[in-house]
Structures are given as structure tokens and as C-alpha cells.
mmCIF file with all atom_site columns, C-alpha atoms in Angstrom:
data_model
loop_
_atom_site.group_PDB
_atom_site.id
_atom_site.type_symbol
_atom_site.label_atom_id
_atom_site.label_alt_id
_atom_site.label_comp_id
_atom_site.label_asym_id
_atom_site.label_entity_id
_atom_site.label_seq_id
_atom_site.pdbx_PDB_ins_code
_atom_site.Cartn_x
_atom_site.Cartn_y
_atom_site.Cartn_z
_atom_site.occupancy
_atom_site.B_iso_or_equiv
_atom_site.pdbx_formal_charge
_atom_site.auth_seq_id
_atom_site.auth_comp_id
_atom_site.auth_asym_id
_atom_site.auth_atom_id
_atom_site.pdbx_PDB_model_num
ATOM 1   C CA . UNK A 1 1   ? -0.035  -0.042  -0.016  1.00 77.00 ? 1   UNK A CA 1
ATOM 2   C CA . UNK A 1 2   ? 1.280   3.417   -0.961  1.00 80.00 ? 2   UNK A CA 1
ATOM 3   C CA . UNK A 1 3   ? -0.100  6.827   0.252   1.00 82.00 ? 3   UNK A CA 1
ATOM 4   C CA . UNK A 1 4   ? 0.541   10.208  -1.151  1.00 79.00 ? 4   UNK A CA 1
ATOM 5   C CA . UNK A 1 5   ? -0.869  12.682  1.325   1.00 79.00 ? 5   UNK A CA 1
ATOM 6   C CA . UNK A 1 6   ? -0.258  15.763  -0.780  1.00 78.00 ? 6   UNK A CA 1
ATOM 7   C CA . UNK A 1 7   ? -2.429  14.467  -3.592  1.00 79.00 ? 7   UNK A CA 1
ATOM 8   C CA . UNK A 1 8   ? -4.892  12.419  -1.359  1.00 82.00 ? 8   UNK A CA 1
ATOM 9   C CA . UNK A 1 9   ? -4.033  9.242   -3.250  1.00 83.00 ? 9   UNK A CA 1
ATOM 10  C CA . UNK A 1 10  ? -3.966  5.692   -1.925  1.00 84.00 ? 10  UNK A CA 1
ATOM 11  C CA . UNK A 1 11  ? -2.463  3.056   -4.150  1.00 84.00 ? 11  UNK A CA 1
ATOM 12  C CA . UNK A 1 12  ? -2.490  -0.729  -3.675  1.00 83.00 ? 12  UNK A CA 1
ATOM 13  C CA . UNK A 1 13  ? 0.065   -2.750  -5.606  1.00 83.00 ? 13  UNK A CA 1
ATOM 14  C CA . UNK A 1 14  ? 0.622   -6.484  -5.672  1.00 81.00 ? 14  UNK A CA 1
ATOM 15  C CA . UNK A 1 15  ? 3.235   -8.250  -3.638  1.00 81.00 ? 15  UNK A CA 1
ATOM 16  C CA . UNK A 1 16  ? 4.395   -11.784 -2.922  1.00 80.00 ? 16  UNK A CA 1
ATOM 17  C CA . UNK A 1 17  ? 2.623   -14.004 -0.300  1.00 79.00 ? 17  UNK A CA 1
ATOM 18  C CA . UNK A 1 18  ? 5.838   -14.079 1.844   1.00 84.00 ? 18  UNK A CA 1
ATOM 19  C CA . UNK A 1 19  ? 5.671   -10.291 2.403   1.00 81.00 ? 19  UNK A CA 1
ATOM 20  C CA . UNK A 1 20  ? 4.673   -9.833  6.013   1.00 79.00 ? 20  UNK A CA 1
ATOM 21  C CA . UNK A 1 21  ? 2.520   -6.845  5.104   1.00 74.00 ? 21  UNK A CA 1
ATOM 22  C CA . UNK A 1 22  ? 0.683   -8.673  2.228   1.00 79.00 ? 22  UNK A CA 1
ATOM 23  C CA . UNK A 1 23  ? -3.099  -8.203  1.967   1.00 78.00 ? 23  UNK A CA 1
ATOM 24  C CA . UNK A 1 24  ? -5.163  -10.293 -0.335  1.00 79.00 ? 24  UNK A CA 1
ATOM 25  C CA . UNK A 1 25  ? -7.333  -7.749  -2.186  1.00 74.00 ? 25  UNK A CA 1
ATOM 26  C CA . UNK A 1 26  ? -8.672  -10.142 -4.960  1.00 79.00 ? 26  UNK A CA 1
ATOM 27  C CA . UNK A 1 27  ? -9.855  -13.743 -5.101  1.00 84.00 ? 27  UNK A CA 1
ATOM 28  C CA . UNK A 1 28  ? -9.344  -16.008 -8.095  1.00 86.00 ? 28  UNK A CA 1
ATOM 29  C CA . UNK A 1 29  ? -12.455 -17.727 -9.363  1.00 90.00 ? 29  UNK A CA 1
ATOM 30  C CA . UNK A 1 30  ? -12.555 -19.485 -12.769 1.00 92.00 ? 30  UNK A CA 1
ATOM 31  C CA . UNK A 1 31  ? -9.270  -17.743 -13.771 1.00 89.00 ? 31  UNK A CA 1
ATOM 32  C CA . UNK A 1 32  ? -10.753 -14.325 -13.124 1.00 89.00 ? 32  UNK A CA 1
ATOM 33  C CA . UNK A 1 33  ? -9.902  -11.982 -10.223 1.00 84.00 ? 33  UNK A CA 1
ATOM 34  C CA . UNK A 1 34  ? -12.780 -10.699 -8.123  1.00 86.00 ? 34  UNK A CA 1
ATOM 35  C CA . UNK A 1 35  ? -12.287 -7.887  -5.533  1.00 81.00 ? 35  UNK A CA 1
ATOM 36  C CA . UNK A 1 36  ? -12.930 -8.559  -1.941  1.00 80.00 ? 36  UNK A CA 1
ATOM 37  C CA . UNK A 1 37  ? -13.665 -6.181  0.935   1.00 78.00 ? 37  UNK A CA 1
ATOM 38  C CA . UNK A 1 38  ? -10.526 -5.472  2.943   1.00 76.00 ? 38  UNK A CA 1
ATOM 39  C CA . UNK A 1 39  ? -10.673 -4.851  6.701   1.00 74.00 ? 39  UNK A CA 1
ATOM 40  C CA . UNK A 1 40  ? -8.393  -1.879  7.477   1.00 74.00 ? 40  UNK A CA 1
ATOM 41  C CA . UNK A 1 41  ? -7.887  -2.240  11.162  1.00 77.00 ? 41  UNK A CA 1
ATOM 42  C CA . UNK A 1 42  ? -4.127  -2.451  10.655  1.00 74.00 ? 42  UNK A CA 1
ATOM 43  C CA . UNK A 1 43  ? -3.739  0.779   8.624   1.00 80.00 ? 43  UNK A CA 1
ATOM 44  C CA . UNK A 1 44  ? -6.920  2.855   9.110   1.00 84.00 ? 44  UNK A CA 1
ATOM 45  C CA . UNK A 1 45  ? -5.758  4.574   12.266  1.00 87.00 ? 45  UNK A CA 1
ATOM 46  C CA . UNK A 1 46  ? -2.742  5.902   10.384  1.00 85.00 ? 46  UNK A CA 1
ATOM 47  C CA . UNK A 1 47  ? -4.977  7.078   7.410   1.00 85.00 ? 47  UNK A CA 1
ATOM 48  C CA . UNK A 1 48  ? -7.384  8.852   9.825   1.00 87.00 ? 48  UNK A CA 1
ATOM 49  C CA . UNK A 1 49  ? -4.509  10.608  11.461  1.00 87.00 ? 49  UNK A CA 1
ATOM 50  C CA . UNK A 1 50  ? -2.798  11.451  8.308   1.00 85.00 ? 50  UNK A CA 1
ATOM 51  C CA . UNK A 1 51  ? -5.806  13.006  6.530   1.00 85.00 ? 51  UNK A CA 1
ATOM 52  C CA . UNK A 1 52  ? -7.425  14.492  9.648   1.00 86.00 ? 52  UNK A CA 1
ATOM 53  C CA . UNK A 1 53  ? -10.587 12.221  9.354   1.00 88.00 ? 53  UNK A CA 1
ATOM 54  C CA . UNK A 1 54  ? -13.186 12.189  12.181  1.00 88.00 ? 54  UNK A CA 1
ATOM 55  C CA . UNK A 1 55  ? -13.009 8.771   13.898  1.00 88.00 ? 55  UNK A CA 1
ATOM 56  C CA . UNK A 1 56  ? -16.821 8.958   14.526  1.00 86.00 ? 56  UNK A CA 1
ATOM 57  C CA . UNK A 1 57  ? -17.281 8.750   10.843  1.00 86.00 ? 57  UNK A CA 1
ATOM 58  C CA . UNK A 1 58  ? -16.912 5.982   8.281   1.00 86.00 ? 58  UNK A CA 1
ATOM 59  C CA . UNK A 1 59  ? -15.447 6.645   4.808   1.00 85.00 ? 59  UNK A CA 1
ATOM 60  C CA . UNK A 1 60  ? -16.293 4.745   1.610   1.00 84.00 ? 60  UNK A CA 1
ATOM 61  C CA . UNK A 1 61  ? -13.920 5.066   -1.316  1.00 84.00 ? 61  UNK A CA 1
ATOM 62  C CA . UNK A 1 62  ? -14.026 3.486   -4.756  1.00 81.00 ? 62  UNK A CA 1
ATOM 63  C CA . UNK A 1 63  ? -10.901 2.651   -6.574  1.00 82.00 ? 63  UNK A CA 1
ATOM 64  C CA . UNK A 1 64  ? -9.811  2.367   -10.184 1.00 82.00 ? 64  UNK A CA 1
ATOM 65  C CA . UNK A 1 65  ? -7.851  -0.648  -11.393 1.00 82.00 ? 65  UNK A CA 1
ATOM 66  C CA . UNK A 1 66  ? -4.993  0.039   -13.823 1.00 83.00 ? 66  UNK A CA 1
ATOM 67  C CA . UNK A 1 67  ? -3.020  -2.648  -15.747 1.00 82.00 ? 67  UNK A CA 1
ATOM 68  C CA . UNK A 1 68  ? 0.060   -2.475  -17.860 1.00 80.00 ? 68  UNK A CA 1
ATOM 69  C CA . UNK A 1 69  ? 1.473   -5.706  -19.016 1.00 80.00 ? 69  UNK A CA 1
ATOM 70  C CA . UNK A 1 70  ? 2.020   -7.905  -15.807 1.00 80.00 ? 70  UNK A CA 1
ATOM 71  C CA . UNK A 1 71  ? 1.643   -4.843  -13.454 1.00 80.00 ? 71  UNK A CA 1
ATOM 72  C CA . UNK A 1 72  ? -1.553  -4.101  -11.782 1.00 82.00 ? 72  UNK A CA 1
ATOM 73  C CA . UNK A 1 73  ? -2.602  -1.414  -9.281  1.00 83.00 ? 73  UNK A CA 1
ATOM 74  C CA . UNK A 1 74  ? -5.605  -0.026  -7.562  1.00 83.00 ? 74  UNK A CA 1
ATOM 75  C CA . UNK A 1 75  ? -5.877  3.709   -7.233  1.00 84.00 ? 75  UNK A CA 1
ATOM 76  C CA . UNK A 1 76  ? -8.114  5.447   -4.723  1.00 85.00 ? 76  UNK A CA 1
ATOM 77  C CA . UNK A 1 77  ? -8.721  9.204   -4.966  1.00 84.00 ? 77  UNK A CA 1
ATOM 78  C CA . UNK A 1 78  ? -9.298  10.076  -1.380  1.00 85.00 ? 78  UNK A CA 1
ATOM 79  C CA . UNK A 1 79  ? -10.863 13.450  -2.386  1.00 82.00 ? 79  UNK A CA 1
ATOM 80  C CA . UNK A 1 80  ? -13.807 11.596  -3.879  1.00 80.00 ? 80  UNK A CA 1
ATOM 81  C CA . UNK A 1 81  ? -15.258 9.555   -1.013  1.00 83.00 ? 81  UNK A CA 1
ATOM 82  C CA . UNK A 1 82  ? -18.644 9.185   0.763   1.00 82.00 ? 82  UNK A CA 1
ATOM 83  C CA . UNK A 1 83  ? -18.664 9.996   4.399   1.00 84.00 ? 83  UNK A CA 1
ATOM 84  C CA . UNK A 1 84  ? -21.062 8.178   6.771   1.00 82.00 ? 84  UNK A CA 1
ATOM 85  C CA . UNK A 1 85  ? -21.839 10.431  9.641   1.00 82.00 ? 85  UNK A CA 1
ATOM 86  C CA . UNK A 1 86  ? -23.600 8.831   12.543  1.00 83.00 ? 86  UNK A CA 1
ATOM 87  C CA . UNK A 1 87  ? -27.083 10.298  13.194  1.00 76.00 ? 87  UNK A CA 1
ATOM 88  C CA . UNK A 1 88  ? -26.057 10.620  16.927  1.00 75.00 ? 88  UNK A CA 1
ATOM 89  C CA . UNK A 1 89  ? -23.519 13.220  15.810  1.00 72.00 ? 89  UNK A CA 1
ATOM 90  C CA . UNK A 1 90  ? -26.273 15.659  15.122  1.00 64.00 ? 90  UNK A CA 1
ATOM 91  C CA . UNK A 1 91  ? -28.531 14.723  18.027  1.00 63.00 ? 91  UNK A CA 1
ATOM 92  C CA . UNK A 1 92  ? -25.828 15.299  20.636  1.00 57.00 ? 92  UNK A CA 1
ATOM 93  C CA . UNK A 1 93  ? -24.421 18.194  18.654  1.00 55.00 ? 93  UNK A CA 1
ATOM 94  C CA . UNK A 1 94  ? -21.767 20.237  20.363  1.00 58.00 ? 94  UNK A CA 1
ATOM 95  C CA . UNK A 1 95  ? -22.101 23.938  19.383  1.00 60.00 ? 95  UNK A CA 1
ATOM 96  C CA . UNK A 1 96  ? -18.224 24.029  19.032  1.00 62.00 ? 96  UNK A CA 1
ATOM 97  C CA . UNK A 1 97  ? -18.094 20.958  16.615  1.00 58.00 ? 97  UNK A CA 1
ATOM 98  C CA . UNK A 1 98  ? -16.727 21.131  13.218  1.00 58.00 ? 98  UNK A CA 1
ATOM 99  C CA . UNK A 1 99  ? -19.806 19.289  11.839  1.00 56.00 ? 99  UNK A CA 1
ATOM 100 C CA . UNK A 1 100 ? -22.690 21.510  11.343  1.00 58.00 ? 100 UNK A CA 1
ATOM 101 C CA . UNK A 1 101 ? -26.258 20.359  12.144  1.00 58.00 ? 101 UNK A CA 1
ATOM 102 C CA . UNK A 1 102 ? -28.169 19.868  8.923   1.00 59.00 ? 102 UNK A CA 1
ATOM 103 C CA . UNK A 1 103 ? -31.328 21.790  8.284   1.00 61.00 ? 103 UNK A CA 1
ATOM 104 C CA . UNK A 1 104 ? -33.783 20.329  5.755   1.00 60.00 ? 104 UNK A CA 1
ATOM 105 C CA . UNK A 1 105 ? -37.120 21.585  4.282   1.00 60.00 ? 105 UNK A CA 1
ATOM 106 C CA . UNK A 1 106 ? -40.139 19.656  5.393   1.00 61.00 ? 106 UNK A CA 1
ATOM 107 C CA . UNK A 1 107 ? -40.483 17.866  2.022   1.00 62.00 ? 107 UNK A CA 1
ATOM 108 C CA . UNK A 1 108 ? -36.841 16.876  1.834   1.00 59.00 ? 108 UNK A CA 1
ATOM 109 C CA . UNK A 1 109 ? -35.200 14.082  3.807   1.00 59.00 ? 109 UNK A CA 1
ATOM 110 C CA . UNK A 1 110 ? -31.525 13.412  3.964   1.00 58.00 ? 110 UNK A CA 1
ATOM 111 C CA . UNK A 1 111 ? -30.104 10.260  2.431   1.00 62.00 ? 111 UNK A CA 1
ATOM 112 C CA . UNK A 1 112 ? -29.366 7.949   5.301   1.00 61.00 ? 112 UNK A CA 1
ATOM 113 C CA . UNK A 1 113 ? -28.108 4.326   5.669   1.00 60.00 ? 113 UNK A CA 1
ATOM 114 C CA . UNK A 1 114 ? -28.003 2.280   8.885   1.00 70.00 ? 114 UNK A CA 1
ATOM 115 C CA . UNK A 1 115 ? -28.441 5.214   11.200  1.00 77.00 ? 115 UNK A CA 1
ATOM 116 C CA . UNK A 1 116 ? -25.936 7.322   9.350   1.00 79.00 ? 116 UNK A CA 1
ATOM 117 C CA . UNK A 1 117 ? -26.218 10.386  7.144   1.00 77.00 ? 117 UNK A CA 1
ATOM 118 C CA . UNK A 1 118 ? -24.407 9.878   3.843   1.00 77.00 ? 118 UNK A CA 1
ATOM 119 C CA . UNK A 1 119 ? -22.349 12.918  2.736   1.00 76.00 ? 119 UNK A CA 1
ATOM 120 C CA . UNK A 1 120 ? -20.942 13.197  -0.735  1.00 70.00 ? 120 UNK A CA 1
ATOM 121 C CA . UNK A 1 121 ? -18.475 15.595  -2.308  1.00 69.00 ? 121 UNK A CA 1
ATOM 122 C CA . UNK A 1 122 ? -20.097 18.746  -3.513  1.00 70.00 ? 122 UNK A CA 1
ATOM 123 C CA . UNK A 1 123 ? -18.944 18.103  -7.084  1.00 69.00 ? 123 UNK A CA 1
ATOM 124 C CA . UNK A 1 124 ? -21.264 15.091  -7.185  1.00 66.00 ? 124 UNK A CA 1
ATOM 125 C CA . UNK A 1 125 ? -24.446 17.224  -6.532  1.00 66.00 ? 125 UNK A CA 1
ATOM 126 C CA . UNK A 1 126 ? -25.221 17.532  -10.372 1.00 69.00 ? 126 UNK A CA 1
ATOM 127 C CA . UNK A 1 127 ? -24.209 14.039  -11.502 1.00 65.00 ? 127 UNK A CA 1
ATOM 128 C CA . UNK A 1 128 ? -23.777 10.432  -10.355 1.00 59.00 ? 128 UNK A CA 1
ATOM 129 C CA . UNK A 1 129 ? -20.322 10.133  -8.697  1.00 54.00 ? 129 UNK A CA 1
ATOM 130 C CA . UNK A 1 130 ? -17.071 11.162  -10.186 1.00 55.00 ? 130 UNK A CA 1
ATOM 131 C CA . UNK A 1 131 ? -17.021 11.685  -13.909 1.00 56.00 ? 131 UNK A CA 1
ATOM 132 C CA . UNK A 1 132 ? -15.490 8.626   -15.458 1.00 51.00 ? 132 UNK A CA 1
ATOM 133 C CA . UNK A 1 133 ? -13.508 10.216  -18.285 1.00 53.00 ? 133 UNK A CA 1
ATOM 134 C CA . UNK A 1 134 ? -12.168 13.005  -16.128 1.00 54.00 ? 134 UNK A CA 1
ATOM 135 C CA . UNK A 1 135 ? -11.169 10.551  -13.434 1.00 51.00 ? 135 UNK A CA 1
ATOM 136 C CA . UNK A 1 136 ? -9.226  8.425   -15.946 1.00 50.00 ? 136 UNK A CA 1
ATOM 137 C CA . UNK A 1 137 ? -7.312  11.352  -17.180 1.00 50.00 ? 137 UNK A CA 1
ATOM 138 C CA . UNK A 1 138 ? -6.516  13.158  -14.116 1.00 48.00 ? 138 UNK A CA 1
ATOM 139 C CA . UNK A 1 139 ? -2.991  14.252  -13.256 1.00 48.00 ? 139 UNK A CA 1
ATOM 140 C CA . UNK A 1 140 ? -2.727  11.845  -10.302 1.00 49.00 ? 140 UNK A CA 1
ATOM 141 C CA . UNK A 1 141 ? -3.112  8.894   -12.491 1.00 51.00 ? 141 UNK A CA 1
ATOM 142 C CA . UNK A 1 142 ? -0.734  10.216  -15.189 1.00 50.00 ? 142 UNK A CA 1
ATOM 143 C CA . UNK A 1 143 ? 2.213   8.352   -13.751 1.00 55.00 ? 143 UNK A CA 1
ATOM 144 C CA . UNK A 1 144 ? 0.404   5.177   -14.396 1.00 58.00 ? 144 UNK A CA 1
ATOM 145 C CA . UNK A 1 145 ? -0.476  5.670   -18.166 1.00 61.00 ? 145 UNK A CA 1
ATOM 146 C CA . UNK A 1 146 ? 0.525   3.128   -20.821 1.00 62.00 ? 146 UNK A CA 1
ATOM 147 C CA . UNK A 1 147 ? 3.540   4.979   -22.132 1.00 63.00 ? 147 UNK A CA 1
ATOM 148 C CA . UNK A 1 148 ? 5.311   5.567   -18.839 1.00 66.00 ? 148 UNK A CA 1
ATOM 149 C CA . UNK A 1 149 ? 7.494   3.067   -16.785 1.00 67.00 ? 149 UNK A CA 1
ATOM 150 C CA . UNK A 1 150 ? 5.484   2.146   -13.743 1.00 64.00 ? 150 UNK A CA 1
ATOM 151 C CA . UNK A 1 151 ? 8.027   0.420   -11.391 1.00 66.00 ? 151 UNK A CA 1
ATOM 152 C CA . UNK A 1 152 ? 5.317   -0.940  -9.101  1.00 67.00 ? 152 UNK A CA 1
ATOM 153 C CA . UNK A 1 153 ? 7.764   -3.101  -7.294  1.00 68.00 ? 153 UNK A CA 1
ATOM 154 C CA . UNK A 1 154 ? 10.254  -0.442  -6.431  1.00 70.00 ? 154 UNK A CA 1
ATOM 155 C CA . UNK A 1 155 ? 10.797  0.050   -2.641  1.00 70.00 ? 155 UNK A CA 1
ATOM 156 C CA . UNK A 1 156 ? 8.560   2.558   -1.091  1.00 66.00 ? 156 UNK A CA 1
ATOM 157 C CA . UNK A 1 157 ? 9.916   5.560   0.705   1.00 66.00 ? 157 UNK A CA 1
ATOM 158 C CA . UNK A 1 158 ? 8.391   7.122   3.929   1.00 64.00 ? 158 UNK A CA 1
ATOM 159 C CA . UNK A 1 159 ? 6.467   10.306  3.500   1.00 61.00 ? 159 UNK A CA 1
ATOM 160 C CA . UNK A 1 160 ? 8.472   13.076  4.866   1.00 65.00 ? 160 UNK A CA 1
ATOM 161 C CA . UNK A 1 161 ? 7.362   16.619  3.987   1.00 64.00 ? 161 UNK A CA 1
ATOM 162 C CA . UNK A 1 162 ? 10.175  19.226  3.837   1.00 67.00 ? 162 UNK A CA 1
ATOM 163 C CA . UNK A 1 163 ? 11.100  20.146  7.445   1.00 67.00 ? 163 UNK A CA 1
ATOM 164 C CA . UNK A 1 164 ? 10.412  23.607  8.402   1.00 62.00 ? 164 UNK A CA 1
ATOM 165 C CA . UNK A 1 165 ? 13.458  25.866  8.679   1.00 72.00 ? 165 UNK A CA 1
ATOM 166 C CA . UNK A 1 166 ? 12.867  27.419  12.061  1.00 75.00 ? 166 UNK A CA 1
ATOM 167 C CA . UNK A 1 167 ? 15.032  30.287  13.458  1.00 80.00 ? 167 UNK A CA 1
ATOM 168 C CA . UNK A 1 168 ? 16.595  29.626  16.822  1.00 84.00 ? 168 UNK A CA 1
ATOM 169 C CA . UNK A 1 169 ? 15.606  31.834  19.818  1.00 86.00 ? 169 UNK A CA 1
ATOM 170 C CA . UNK A 1 170 ? 18.926  33.656  19.651  1.00 89.00 ? 170 UNK A CA 1
ATOM 171 C CA . UNK A 1 171 ? 18.450  34.524  15.942  1.00 88.00 ? 171 UNK A CA 1
ATOM 172 C CA . UNK A 1 172 ? 14.974  35.713  16.602  1.00 89.00 ? 172 UNK A CA 1
ATOM 173 C CA . UNK A 1 173 ? 16.239  37.917  19.461  1.00 90.00 ? 173 UNK A CA 1
ATOM 174 C CA . UNK A 1 174 ? 19.001  39.297  17.295  1.00 91.00 ? 174 UNK A CA 1
ATOM 175 C CA . UNK A 1 175 ? 16.566  40.091  14.408  1.00 89.00 ? 175 UNK A CA 1
ATOM 176 C CA . UNK A 1 176 ? 14.232  41.956  16.879  1.00 92.00 ? 176 UNK A CA 1
ATOM 177 C CA . UNK A 1 177 ? 17.061  44.046  18.347  1.00 93.00 ? 177 UNK A CA 1
ATOM 178 C CA . UNK A 1 178 ? 18.120  44.885  14.793  1.00 92.00 ? 178 UNK A CA 1
ATOM 179 C CA . UNK A 1 179 ? 14.578  46.028  13.798  1.00 92.00 ? 179 UNK A CA 1
ATOM 180 C CA . UNK A 1 180 ? 14.335  48.118  16.991  1.00 92.00 ? 180 UNK A CA 1
ATOM 181 C CA . UNK A 1 181 ? 17.696  49.648  16.316  1.00 91.00 ? 181 UNK A CA 1
ATOM 182 C CA . UNK A 1 182 ? 16.697  50.661  12.832  1.00 89.00 ? 182 UNK A CA 1
ATOM 183 C CA . UNK A 1 183 ? 13.441  52.157  13.968  1.00 90.00 ? 183 UNK A CA 1
ATOM 184 C CA . UNK A 1 184 ? 15.153  54.139  16.680  1.00 88.00 ? 184 UNK A CA 1
ATOM 185 C CA . UNK A 1 185 ? 17.643  55.426  13.953  1.00 87.00 ? 185 UNK A CA 1
ATOM 186 C CA . UNK A 1 186 ? 14.791  56.437  11.632  1.00 85.00 ? 186 UNK A CA 1
ATOM 187 C CA . UNK A 1 187 ? 13.058  58.367  14.473  1.00 83.00 ? 187 UNK A CA 1
ATOM 188 C CA . UNK A 1 188 ? 16.340  60.025  15.411  1.00 82.00 ? 188 UNK A CA 1
ATOM 189 C CA . UNK A 1 189 ? 16.936  61.055  11.795  1.00 80.00 ? 189 UNK A CA 1
ATOM 190 C CA . UNK A 1 190 ? 13.529  62.634  11.407  1.00 72.00 ? 190 UNK A CA 1
#
């Protein structure tokens, strides 16, 4: 599994069965592969933390299978997901909560499933899900087009955003003193 937090991408690539982190994401039946649901208890806490997701909610994400020669991957765009928000979130609503209590007209009812409100990305409001052709030509999938080299078996690298370049307290103090000195000099010259 590979995660690209800057682009909200989650990619699953095949591995050998001797890999201690291997997850079976498809079953073979009559020489065809069929997807299977994957329990995410081993990696979901990390995803929730990495993307700032609410642990009270559930998230449903559809993926796109890409294949080139013998290489196969599943790509999940984490910006296009359904969020299942428990009804109790709104009933016991905290006024300081990030989740707003929904208000509906009398003749409109929210879409709900199993005591959850289902929230969709705003872009889906005028169509059914993501736009197929747009999804298959988006920049995040570009590295996995037919003409490029995929290298799906290359070793993964840990996500490490550029570290902040912080000034030391002594550098800050020196900078402040320099600014104060310049201001005093300007006042004296006027």
C-alpha cells in the first residue's frame, strides 16, 4: 500500500505472499480476479490521522484498477469519498463541533443508511459520482499511463514533507534587536 498525502492518493500494488505486510485484495475464481472487501484495522488509524478524518465517521472510497503488462494497481482518490456520519453526531451536537447540524425543508429528507447520514463531495451534486473520463485522465493517474514506466515493485519511501526551517531563539532575538535599532535610527533622523 502506498499513500501520497499531498495528492490524497492511496495505491495498492501486488506483492508476494511471503511479504509480512501482504493483503489479499482479490480472489481468483474461474481464472478471473474478483475484488474482496478489505478490513483496514491495521492501517486505518494511520490514514485517519494522516488525513485528519473524524474517527466517529466511516469513509467509503471507490478505486480504479489500472493494468500494464503484468503490472496491476488499484488507485483510490481520497478526495472523492462518501462519508457516513452517525445520526447521533447531530442529536448530541456540540455547538463548537466542526460538523454543522443539517437543516432540511419539510419535504426533503436526508439520504441515510443504517443510522448514518451519507455525505458526498459537493462536485457530485449535479451528477452520479465522479466523472468517469475526467477521473481516468486526471494528473494523479498520469504516472500510471500506458507510455510511462510504472516500477510498481520499487521500494517505497516514507512520507516526509520538507522540514520547516525554524530560526533559533537567539536568531529571533538578534533580528528583533536589529529592527528596534533601525526604527530608533529612523526616528532620530527625522
